[in-house]
Short mmCIF file of C-alpha atoms in Angstrom, two decimals:
data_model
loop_
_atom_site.label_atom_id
_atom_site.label_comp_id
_atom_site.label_asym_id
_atom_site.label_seq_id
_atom_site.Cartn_x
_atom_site.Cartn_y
_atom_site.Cartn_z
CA UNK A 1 102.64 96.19 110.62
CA UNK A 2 102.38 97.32 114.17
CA UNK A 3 103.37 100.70 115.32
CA UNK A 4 104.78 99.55 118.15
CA UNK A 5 106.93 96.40 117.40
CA UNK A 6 110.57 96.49 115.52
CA UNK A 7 110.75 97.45 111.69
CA UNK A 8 111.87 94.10 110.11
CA UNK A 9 113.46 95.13 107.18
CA UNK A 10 115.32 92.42 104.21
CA UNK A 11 117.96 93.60 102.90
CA UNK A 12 118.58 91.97 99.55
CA UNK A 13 122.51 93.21 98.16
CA UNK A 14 124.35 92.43 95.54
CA UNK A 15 127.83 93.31 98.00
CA UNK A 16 127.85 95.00 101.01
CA UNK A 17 129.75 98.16 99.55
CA UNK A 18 128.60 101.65 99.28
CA UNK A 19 124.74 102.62 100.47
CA UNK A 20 123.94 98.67 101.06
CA UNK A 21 126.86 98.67 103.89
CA UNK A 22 126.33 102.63 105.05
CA UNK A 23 122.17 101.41 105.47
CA UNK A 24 123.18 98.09 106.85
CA UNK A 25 125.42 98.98 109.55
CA UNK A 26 123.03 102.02 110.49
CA UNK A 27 119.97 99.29 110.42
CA UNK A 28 121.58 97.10 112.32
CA UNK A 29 122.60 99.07 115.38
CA UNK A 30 118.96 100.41 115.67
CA UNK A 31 116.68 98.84 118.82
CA UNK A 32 113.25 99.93 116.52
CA UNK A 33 114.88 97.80 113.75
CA UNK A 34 115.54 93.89 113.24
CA UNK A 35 117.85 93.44 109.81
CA UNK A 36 118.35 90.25 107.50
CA UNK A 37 121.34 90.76 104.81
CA UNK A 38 121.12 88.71 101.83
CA UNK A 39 124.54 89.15 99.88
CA UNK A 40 126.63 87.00 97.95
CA UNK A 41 129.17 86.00 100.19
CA UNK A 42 128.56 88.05 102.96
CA UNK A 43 130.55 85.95 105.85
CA UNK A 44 133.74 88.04 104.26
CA UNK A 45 132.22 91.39 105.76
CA UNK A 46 132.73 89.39 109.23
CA UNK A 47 136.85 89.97 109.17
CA UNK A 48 136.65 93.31 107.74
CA UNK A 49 137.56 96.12 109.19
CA UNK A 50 133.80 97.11 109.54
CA UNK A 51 133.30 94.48 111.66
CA UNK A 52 136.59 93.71 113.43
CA UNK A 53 136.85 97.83 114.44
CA UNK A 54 133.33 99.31 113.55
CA UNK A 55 130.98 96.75 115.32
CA UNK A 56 128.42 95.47 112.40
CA UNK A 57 127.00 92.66 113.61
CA UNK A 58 124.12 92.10 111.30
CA UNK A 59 122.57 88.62 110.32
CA UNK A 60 124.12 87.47 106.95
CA UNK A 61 122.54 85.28 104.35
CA UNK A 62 124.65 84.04 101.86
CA UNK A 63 122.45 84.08 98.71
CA UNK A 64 123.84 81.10 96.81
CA UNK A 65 123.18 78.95 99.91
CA UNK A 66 120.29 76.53 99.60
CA UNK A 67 118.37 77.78 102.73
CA UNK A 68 118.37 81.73 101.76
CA UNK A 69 115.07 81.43 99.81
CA UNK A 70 113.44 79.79 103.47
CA UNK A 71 115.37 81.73 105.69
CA UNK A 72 114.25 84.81 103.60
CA UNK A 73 110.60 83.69 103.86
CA UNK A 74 110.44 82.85 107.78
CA UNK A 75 111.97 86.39 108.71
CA UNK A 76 108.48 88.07 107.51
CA UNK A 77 110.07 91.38 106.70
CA UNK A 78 107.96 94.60 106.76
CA UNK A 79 109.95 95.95 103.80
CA UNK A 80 112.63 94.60 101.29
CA UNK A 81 115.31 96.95 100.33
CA UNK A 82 117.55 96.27 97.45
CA UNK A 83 120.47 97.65 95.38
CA UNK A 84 121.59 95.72 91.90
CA UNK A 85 119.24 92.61 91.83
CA UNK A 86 115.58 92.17 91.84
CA UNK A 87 114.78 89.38 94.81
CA UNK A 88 113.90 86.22 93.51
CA UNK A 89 110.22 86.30 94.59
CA UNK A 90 108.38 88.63 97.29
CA UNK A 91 109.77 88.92 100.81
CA UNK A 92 107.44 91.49 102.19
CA UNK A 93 104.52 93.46 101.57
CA UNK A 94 106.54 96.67 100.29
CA UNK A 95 109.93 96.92 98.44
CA UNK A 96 112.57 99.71 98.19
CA UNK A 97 114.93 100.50 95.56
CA UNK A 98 118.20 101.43 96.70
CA UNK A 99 120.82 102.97 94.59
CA UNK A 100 124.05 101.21 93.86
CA UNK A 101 126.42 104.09 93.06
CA UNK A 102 125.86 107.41 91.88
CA UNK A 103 128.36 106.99 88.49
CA UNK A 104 128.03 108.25 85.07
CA UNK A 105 127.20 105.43 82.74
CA UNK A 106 123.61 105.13 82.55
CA UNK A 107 121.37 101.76 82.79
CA UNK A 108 120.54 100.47 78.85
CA UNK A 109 117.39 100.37 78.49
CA UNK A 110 117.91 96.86 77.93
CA UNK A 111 118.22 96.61 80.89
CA UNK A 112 115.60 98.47 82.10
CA UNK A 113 113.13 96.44 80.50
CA UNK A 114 114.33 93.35 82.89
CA UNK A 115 114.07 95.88 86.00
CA UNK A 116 110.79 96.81 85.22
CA UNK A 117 109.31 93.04 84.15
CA UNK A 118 111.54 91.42 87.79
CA UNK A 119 109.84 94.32 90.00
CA UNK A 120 106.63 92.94 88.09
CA UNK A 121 106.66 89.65 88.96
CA UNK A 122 107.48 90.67 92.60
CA UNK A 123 105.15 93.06 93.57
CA UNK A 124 102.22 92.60 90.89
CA UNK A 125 102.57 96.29 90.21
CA UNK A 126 104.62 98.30 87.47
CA UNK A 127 106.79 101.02 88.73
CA UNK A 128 106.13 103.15 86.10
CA UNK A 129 102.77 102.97 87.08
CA UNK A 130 101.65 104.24 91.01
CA UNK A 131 101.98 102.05 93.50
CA UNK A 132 101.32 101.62 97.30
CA UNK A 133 104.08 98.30 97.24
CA UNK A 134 107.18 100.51 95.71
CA UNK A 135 109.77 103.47 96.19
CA UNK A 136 113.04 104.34 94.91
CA UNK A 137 115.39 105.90 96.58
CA UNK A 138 117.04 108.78 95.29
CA UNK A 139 119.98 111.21 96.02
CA UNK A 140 118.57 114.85 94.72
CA UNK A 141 116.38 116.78 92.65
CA UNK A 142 118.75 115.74 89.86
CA UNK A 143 118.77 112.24 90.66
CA UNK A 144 115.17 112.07 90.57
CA UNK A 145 114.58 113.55 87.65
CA UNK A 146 116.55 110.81 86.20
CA UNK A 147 114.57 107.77 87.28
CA UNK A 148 111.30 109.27 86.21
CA UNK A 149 112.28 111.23 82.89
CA UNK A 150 114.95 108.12 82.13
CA UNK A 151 113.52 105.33 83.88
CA UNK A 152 110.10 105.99 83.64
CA UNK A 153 109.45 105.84 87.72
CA UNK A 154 106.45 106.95 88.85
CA UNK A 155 107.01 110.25 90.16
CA UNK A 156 105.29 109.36 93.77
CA UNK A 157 107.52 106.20 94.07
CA UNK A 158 110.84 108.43 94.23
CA UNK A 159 111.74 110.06 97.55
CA UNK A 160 114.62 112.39 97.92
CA UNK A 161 116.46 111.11 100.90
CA UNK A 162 120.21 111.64 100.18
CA UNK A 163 123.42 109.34 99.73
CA UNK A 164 123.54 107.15 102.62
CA UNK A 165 127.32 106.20 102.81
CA UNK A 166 128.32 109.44 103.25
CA UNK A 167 127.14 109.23 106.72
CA UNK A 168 130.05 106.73 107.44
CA UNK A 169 132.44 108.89 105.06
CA UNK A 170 131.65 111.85 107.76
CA UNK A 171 131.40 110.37 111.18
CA UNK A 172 133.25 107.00 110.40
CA UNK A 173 133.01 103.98 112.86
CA UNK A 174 136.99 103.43 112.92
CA UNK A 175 140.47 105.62 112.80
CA UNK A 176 142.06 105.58 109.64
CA UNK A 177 145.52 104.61 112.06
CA UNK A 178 143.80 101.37 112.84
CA UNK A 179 143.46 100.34 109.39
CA UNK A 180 147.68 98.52 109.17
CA UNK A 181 146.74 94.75 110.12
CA UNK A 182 144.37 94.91 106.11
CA UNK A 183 147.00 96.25 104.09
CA UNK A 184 150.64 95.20 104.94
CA UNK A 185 152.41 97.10 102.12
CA UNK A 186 151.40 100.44 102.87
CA UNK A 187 152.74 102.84 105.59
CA UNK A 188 149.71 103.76 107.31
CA UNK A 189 149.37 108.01 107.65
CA UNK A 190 152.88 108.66 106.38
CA UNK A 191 152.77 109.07 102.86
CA UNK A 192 150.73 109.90 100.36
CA UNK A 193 148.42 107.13 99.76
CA UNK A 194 147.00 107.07 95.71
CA UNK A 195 143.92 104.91 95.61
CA UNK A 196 143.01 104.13 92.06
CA UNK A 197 139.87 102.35 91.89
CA UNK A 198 139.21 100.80 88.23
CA UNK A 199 135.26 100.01 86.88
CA UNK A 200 135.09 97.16 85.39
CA UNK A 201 132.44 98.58 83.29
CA UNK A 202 134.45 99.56 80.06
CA UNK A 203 136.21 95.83 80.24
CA UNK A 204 139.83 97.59 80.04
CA UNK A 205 140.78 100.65 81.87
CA UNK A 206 140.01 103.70 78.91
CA UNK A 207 136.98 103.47 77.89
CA UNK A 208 136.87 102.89 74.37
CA UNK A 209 139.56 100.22 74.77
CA UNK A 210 138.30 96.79 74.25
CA UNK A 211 135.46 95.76 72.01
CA UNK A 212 135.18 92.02 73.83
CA UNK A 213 137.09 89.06 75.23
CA UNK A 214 139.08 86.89 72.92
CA UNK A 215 139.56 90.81 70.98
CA UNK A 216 142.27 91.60 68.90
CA UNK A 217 143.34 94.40 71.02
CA UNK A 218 146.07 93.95 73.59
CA UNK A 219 145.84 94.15 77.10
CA UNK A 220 149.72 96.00 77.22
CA UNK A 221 148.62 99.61 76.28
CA UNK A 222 145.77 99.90 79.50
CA UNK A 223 148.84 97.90 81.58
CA UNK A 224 151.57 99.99 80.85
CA UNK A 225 148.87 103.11 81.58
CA UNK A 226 148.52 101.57 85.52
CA UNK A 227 152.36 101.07 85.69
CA UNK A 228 152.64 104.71 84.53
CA UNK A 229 150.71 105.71 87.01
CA UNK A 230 151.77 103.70 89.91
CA UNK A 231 155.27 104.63 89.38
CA UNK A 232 154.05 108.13 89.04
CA UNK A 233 152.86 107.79 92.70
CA UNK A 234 156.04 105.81 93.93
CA UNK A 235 158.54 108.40 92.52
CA UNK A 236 156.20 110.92 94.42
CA UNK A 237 157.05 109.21 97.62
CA UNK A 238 153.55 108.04 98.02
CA UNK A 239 151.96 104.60 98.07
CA UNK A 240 148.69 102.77 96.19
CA UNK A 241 145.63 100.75 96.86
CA UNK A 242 144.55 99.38 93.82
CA UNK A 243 140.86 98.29 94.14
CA UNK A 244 140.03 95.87 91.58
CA UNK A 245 136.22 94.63 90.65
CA UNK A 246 135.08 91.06 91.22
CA UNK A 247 137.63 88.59 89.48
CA UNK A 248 135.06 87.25 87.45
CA UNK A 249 134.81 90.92 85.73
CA UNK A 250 137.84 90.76 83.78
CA UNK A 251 139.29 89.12 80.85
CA UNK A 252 141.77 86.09 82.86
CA UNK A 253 144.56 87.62 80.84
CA UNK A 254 144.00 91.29 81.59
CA UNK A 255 144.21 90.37 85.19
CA UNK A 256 147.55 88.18 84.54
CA UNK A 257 149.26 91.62 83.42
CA UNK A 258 147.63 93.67 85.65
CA UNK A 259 149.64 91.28 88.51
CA UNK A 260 152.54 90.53 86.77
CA UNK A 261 152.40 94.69 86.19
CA UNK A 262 152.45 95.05 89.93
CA UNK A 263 154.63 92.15 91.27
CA UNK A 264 157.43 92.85 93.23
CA UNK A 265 157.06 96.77 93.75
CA UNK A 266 156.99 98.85 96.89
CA UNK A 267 154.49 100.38 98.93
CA UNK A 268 151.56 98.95 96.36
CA UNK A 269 148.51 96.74 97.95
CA UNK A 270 145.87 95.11 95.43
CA UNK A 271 142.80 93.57 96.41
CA UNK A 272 139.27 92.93 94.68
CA UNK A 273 135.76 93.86 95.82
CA UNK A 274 134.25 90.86 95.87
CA UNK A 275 137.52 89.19 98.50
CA UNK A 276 137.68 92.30 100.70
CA UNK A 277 134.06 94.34 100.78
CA UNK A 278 134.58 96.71 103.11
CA UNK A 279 135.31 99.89 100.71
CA UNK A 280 134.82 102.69 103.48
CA UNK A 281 138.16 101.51 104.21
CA UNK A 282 139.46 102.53 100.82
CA UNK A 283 138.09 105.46 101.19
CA UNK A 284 139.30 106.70 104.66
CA UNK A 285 143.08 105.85 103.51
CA UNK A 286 142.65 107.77 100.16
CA UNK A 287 144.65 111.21 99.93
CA UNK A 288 144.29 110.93 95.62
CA UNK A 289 141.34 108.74 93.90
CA UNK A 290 142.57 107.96 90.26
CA UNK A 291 139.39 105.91 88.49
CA UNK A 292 138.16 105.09 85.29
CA UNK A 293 134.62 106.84 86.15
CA UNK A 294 133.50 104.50 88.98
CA UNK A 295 130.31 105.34 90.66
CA UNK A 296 133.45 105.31 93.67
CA UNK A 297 134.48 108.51 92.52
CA UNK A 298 131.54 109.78 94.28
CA UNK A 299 132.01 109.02 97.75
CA UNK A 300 135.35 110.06 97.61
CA UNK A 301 134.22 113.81 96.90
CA UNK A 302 132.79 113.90 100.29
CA UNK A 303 136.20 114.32 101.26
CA UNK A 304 137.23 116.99 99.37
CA UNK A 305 140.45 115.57 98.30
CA UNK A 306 141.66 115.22 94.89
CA UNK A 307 140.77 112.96 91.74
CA UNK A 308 141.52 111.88 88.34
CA UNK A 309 139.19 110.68 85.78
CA UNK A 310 140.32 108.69 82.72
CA UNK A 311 137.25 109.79 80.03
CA UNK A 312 137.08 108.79 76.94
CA UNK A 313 138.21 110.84 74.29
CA UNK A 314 135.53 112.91 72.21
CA UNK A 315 136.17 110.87 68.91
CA UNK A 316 136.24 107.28 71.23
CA UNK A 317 133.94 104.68 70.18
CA UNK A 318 132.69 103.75 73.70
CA UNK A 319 132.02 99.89 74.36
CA UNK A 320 130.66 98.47 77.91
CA UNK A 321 131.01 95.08 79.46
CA UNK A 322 128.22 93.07 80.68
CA UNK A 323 128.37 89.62 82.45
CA UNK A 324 125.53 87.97 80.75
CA UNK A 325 125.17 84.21 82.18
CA UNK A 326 128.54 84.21 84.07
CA UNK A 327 130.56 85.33 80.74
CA UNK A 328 132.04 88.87 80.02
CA UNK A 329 130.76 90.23 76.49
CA UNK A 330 131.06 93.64 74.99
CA UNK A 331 127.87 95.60 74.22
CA UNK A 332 128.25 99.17 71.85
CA UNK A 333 124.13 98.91 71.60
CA UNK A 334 121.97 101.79 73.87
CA UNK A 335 124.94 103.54 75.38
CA UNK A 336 123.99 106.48 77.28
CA UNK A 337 125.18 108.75 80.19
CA UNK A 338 123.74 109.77 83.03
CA UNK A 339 125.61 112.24 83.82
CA UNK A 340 128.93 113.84 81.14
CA UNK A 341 132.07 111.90 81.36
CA UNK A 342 133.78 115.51 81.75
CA UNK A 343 131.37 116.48 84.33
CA UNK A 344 133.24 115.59 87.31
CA UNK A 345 134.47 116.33 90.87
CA UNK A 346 137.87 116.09 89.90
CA UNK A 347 140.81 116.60 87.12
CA UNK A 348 140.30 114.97 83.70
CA UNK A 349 142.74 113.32 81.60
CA UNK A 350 141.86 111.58 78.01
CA UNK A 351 145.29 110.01 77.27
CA UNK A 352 148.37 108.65 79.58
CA UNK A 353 150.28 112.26 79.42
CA UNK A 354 147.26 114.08 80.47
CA UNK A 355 146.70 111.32 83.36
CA UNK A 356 150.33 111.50 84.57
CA UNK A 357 150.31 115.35 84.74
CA UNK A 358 146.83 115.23 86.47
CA UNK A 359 148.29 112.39 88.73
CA UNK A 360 151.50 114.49 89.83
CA UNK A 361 149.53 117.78 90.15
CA UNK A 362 146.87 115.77 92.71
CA UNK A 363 149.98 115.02 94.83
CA UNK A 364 151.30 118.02 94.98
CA UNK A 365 148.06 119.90 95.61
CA UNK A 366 145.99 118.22 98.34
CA UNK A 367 143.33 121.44 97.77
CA UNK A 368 143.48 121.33 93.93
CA UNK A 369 139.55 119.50 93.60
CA UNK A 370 137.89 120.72 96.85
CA UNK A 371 135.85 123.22 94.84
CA UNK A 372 134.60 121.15 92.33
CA UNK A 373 133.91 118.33 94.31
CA UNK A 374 131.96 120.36 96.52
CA UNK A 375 130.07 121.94 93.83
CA UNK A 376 129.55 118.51 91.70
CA UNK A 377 127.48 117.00 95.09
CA UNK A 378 125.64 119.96 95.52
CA UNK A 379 123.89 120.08 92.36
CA UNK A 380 123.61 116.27 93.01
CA UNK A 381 122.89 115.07 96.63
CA UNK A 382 120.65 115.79 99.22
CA UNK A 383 121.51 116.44 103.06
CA UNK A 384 125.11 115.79 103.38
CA UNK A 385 124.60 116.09 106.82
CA UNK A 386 125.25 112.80 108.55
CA UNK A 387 121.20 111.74 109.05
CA UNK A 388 120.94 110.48 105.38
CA UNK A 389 120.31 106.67 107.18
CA UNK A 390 118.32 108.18 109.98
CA UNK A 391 116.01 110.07 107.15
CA UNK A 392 115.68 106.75 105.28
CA UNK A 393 114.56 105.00 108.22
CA UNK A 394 112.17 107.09 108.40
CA UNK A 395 110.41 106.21 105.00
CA UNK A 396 110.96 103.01 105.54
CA UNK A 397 108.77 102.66 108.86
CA UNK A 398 106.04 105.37 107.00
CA UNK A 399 106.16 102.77 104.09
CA UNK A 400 106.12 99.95 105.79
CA UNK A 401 102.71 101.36 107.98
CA UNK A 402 101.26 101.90 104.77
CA UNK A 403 101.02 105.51 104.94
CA UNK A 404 103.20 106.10 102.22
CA UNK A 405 102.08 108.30 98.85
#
């Protein structure tokens, strides 16, 4: 590309959460930049509060429409970035790996395999092998480590540049008091607002819970566990945003309780990811994070405030969904962790007891996690500093001109 003309960069994302929105919004307000989104129903982003109060304005592409794959091709971009998914075919001369969420289940190597083989076919290059068309994105020393001891990365194809959405979490684009008109139920900034923010990732809420749909195991134990804890928060005098994943993560009748669980109580709001993207907005209203070890969790220590992880107990025989073909199954095969279950920002709690406890000393101590969420992102993420986007510009456009390792 030309030194002089506008970085065209594709981003390819599975939902515009996390780094994918943080680098999108950044891209997208740039003059040296022209941005393409490819998401799975991205219009949604459009009446979010990111959009309605923060001013993204970026070019969407649904990708289950029938023009994405031509509308993808005619923008000629420099560079492809992308989270989750592989693209279906190549976009641009160079592509970037971008992190989805820095969690603490680790990628099977199942999986794995498929990255590498996808990347393959896209680029003609391995990226365990070097390459001058691939880079991955990483968040620290740590992180880095990971993708080339774990993943196999080439060592020059993994640049340290940081966690991009905690630029929004530190200078965000909206007021947290502007945030009433998305959720009705809750009293904006004067109580105590509990966001508990469940993975879908262990198919129930412990994990160790649920060994696959159609399972002999019933749903009411992880259910009454979320009305424990909701009512927890409620007799507290506080409130709670329940962030669900996609619909299409959980067992039909898991969800049923889960709503029936929740219907008709105070001062509780429920949405899912894939109806209402914008998560920053979780994130700004949460005083207490309560989560099942979502990659989530992370952001939210930017904040300092507290958190409670549900971990599975040391004698728990851990199981993890995966949507293979549009169903949910159960897979026990190549589980690893990327980082300890116990090795968190927050409190821990292996049982309902221990969560409730945890839960009520949260409330009653805003400061009780600052410390250890401080020190779990310093051993973990470069530059919190608010120029994380800004720095991955920058190795985008010395990518993209080909003067890259």
């Amino acid at each position: 590309m030309s030194p002089d003309r506008p970085l065209r960069v594709l981003l390819w994302a599975t939902t515009l959460q996390g780094e994918s929105l943080a680098v999108a919004w950044h891209l997208s307000r740039r003059a040296d930049c022209e941005l393409l989104v490819v998401a799975r129903r991205p219009e949604r982003v459009r009446t979010e509060p990111i959009a309605a109060l923060g001013g993204f304005a970026a070019e969407l592409v649904d990708r289950d429409a029938p023009d994405c794959d031509a509308r993808a091709r005619a923008f000629a971009a420099d560079v492809v970035l992308f989270d989750n998914h592989v693209p279906l075919r190549s976009y641009a001369p160079r592509m970037v790996s971008l992190w989805h969420g820095l969690g603490w289940k680790a990628r099977p190597r199942a999986d794995l395999r498929t990255y590498y083989r996808e990347v393959a076919r896209v680029i003609d290059d391995d990226p365990r092998d070097p390459s001058s068309r691939f880079l991955a994105q990483c968040y620290g020393r740590r992180d880095r480590d990971w993708r080339t001891d774990a993943w196999d990365l080439d060592p020059a194809s993994c640049r340290i540049v940081g966690m991009p959405m905690s630029d929004l979490l530190l200078a965000p684009p909206y007021r947290r008091e502007d945030l009433a008109p998305w959720y009705p139920e809750l009293e904006i900034g004067g109580r105590t607002t509990v966001l508990i923010s469940l993975t879908w990732h262990f198919g129930r809420i412990f994990p160790g819970s649920w060994s696959g749909p159609g399972d002999a195991t019933p749903v009411a134990p992880d259910v009454a566990l979320l009305r424990s804890l909701v009512d927890t928060a409620l007799e507290h005098d506080g409130q709670v945003l329940l962030c669900l994943h996609d619909r299409a993560r959980y067992e039909p009748s898991f969800l049923a309780a889960i709503e029936a669980a929740m219907r008709g109580l105070p001062r509780v709001h429920v949405k899912h990811k894939d109806e209402r993207p914008d998560n920053l907005a979780d994130l700004l209203l949460a005083d207490v994070m309560v989560t099942n070890l979502s990659s989530f969790a992370a952001y939210h220590y930017v904040s300092g405030r507290p958190s409670v992880h549900l971990v599975p107990r040391a004698d728990a025989e851990v199981t993890f969904a995966r949507m293979r073909r549009g169903r949910l199954e159960s897979r026990r095969d190549d589980v690893d962790w990327m980082n300890a279950p116990t090795d968190t920002g927050g409190l821990v709690a292996r049982d309902e007891p221990e969560a409730v406890a945890a839960l009520r000393t949260a409330m009653i101590d805003p400061d009780c996690c600052r410390r250890r969420a401080q020190h779990w992102l310093e051993r973990r993420v470069h530059g919190l500093d608010g120029a994380t986007c800004e720095r991955l510009f920058g190795v985008l456009r010395e990518f993209a001109l080909g003067d890259a390792a």
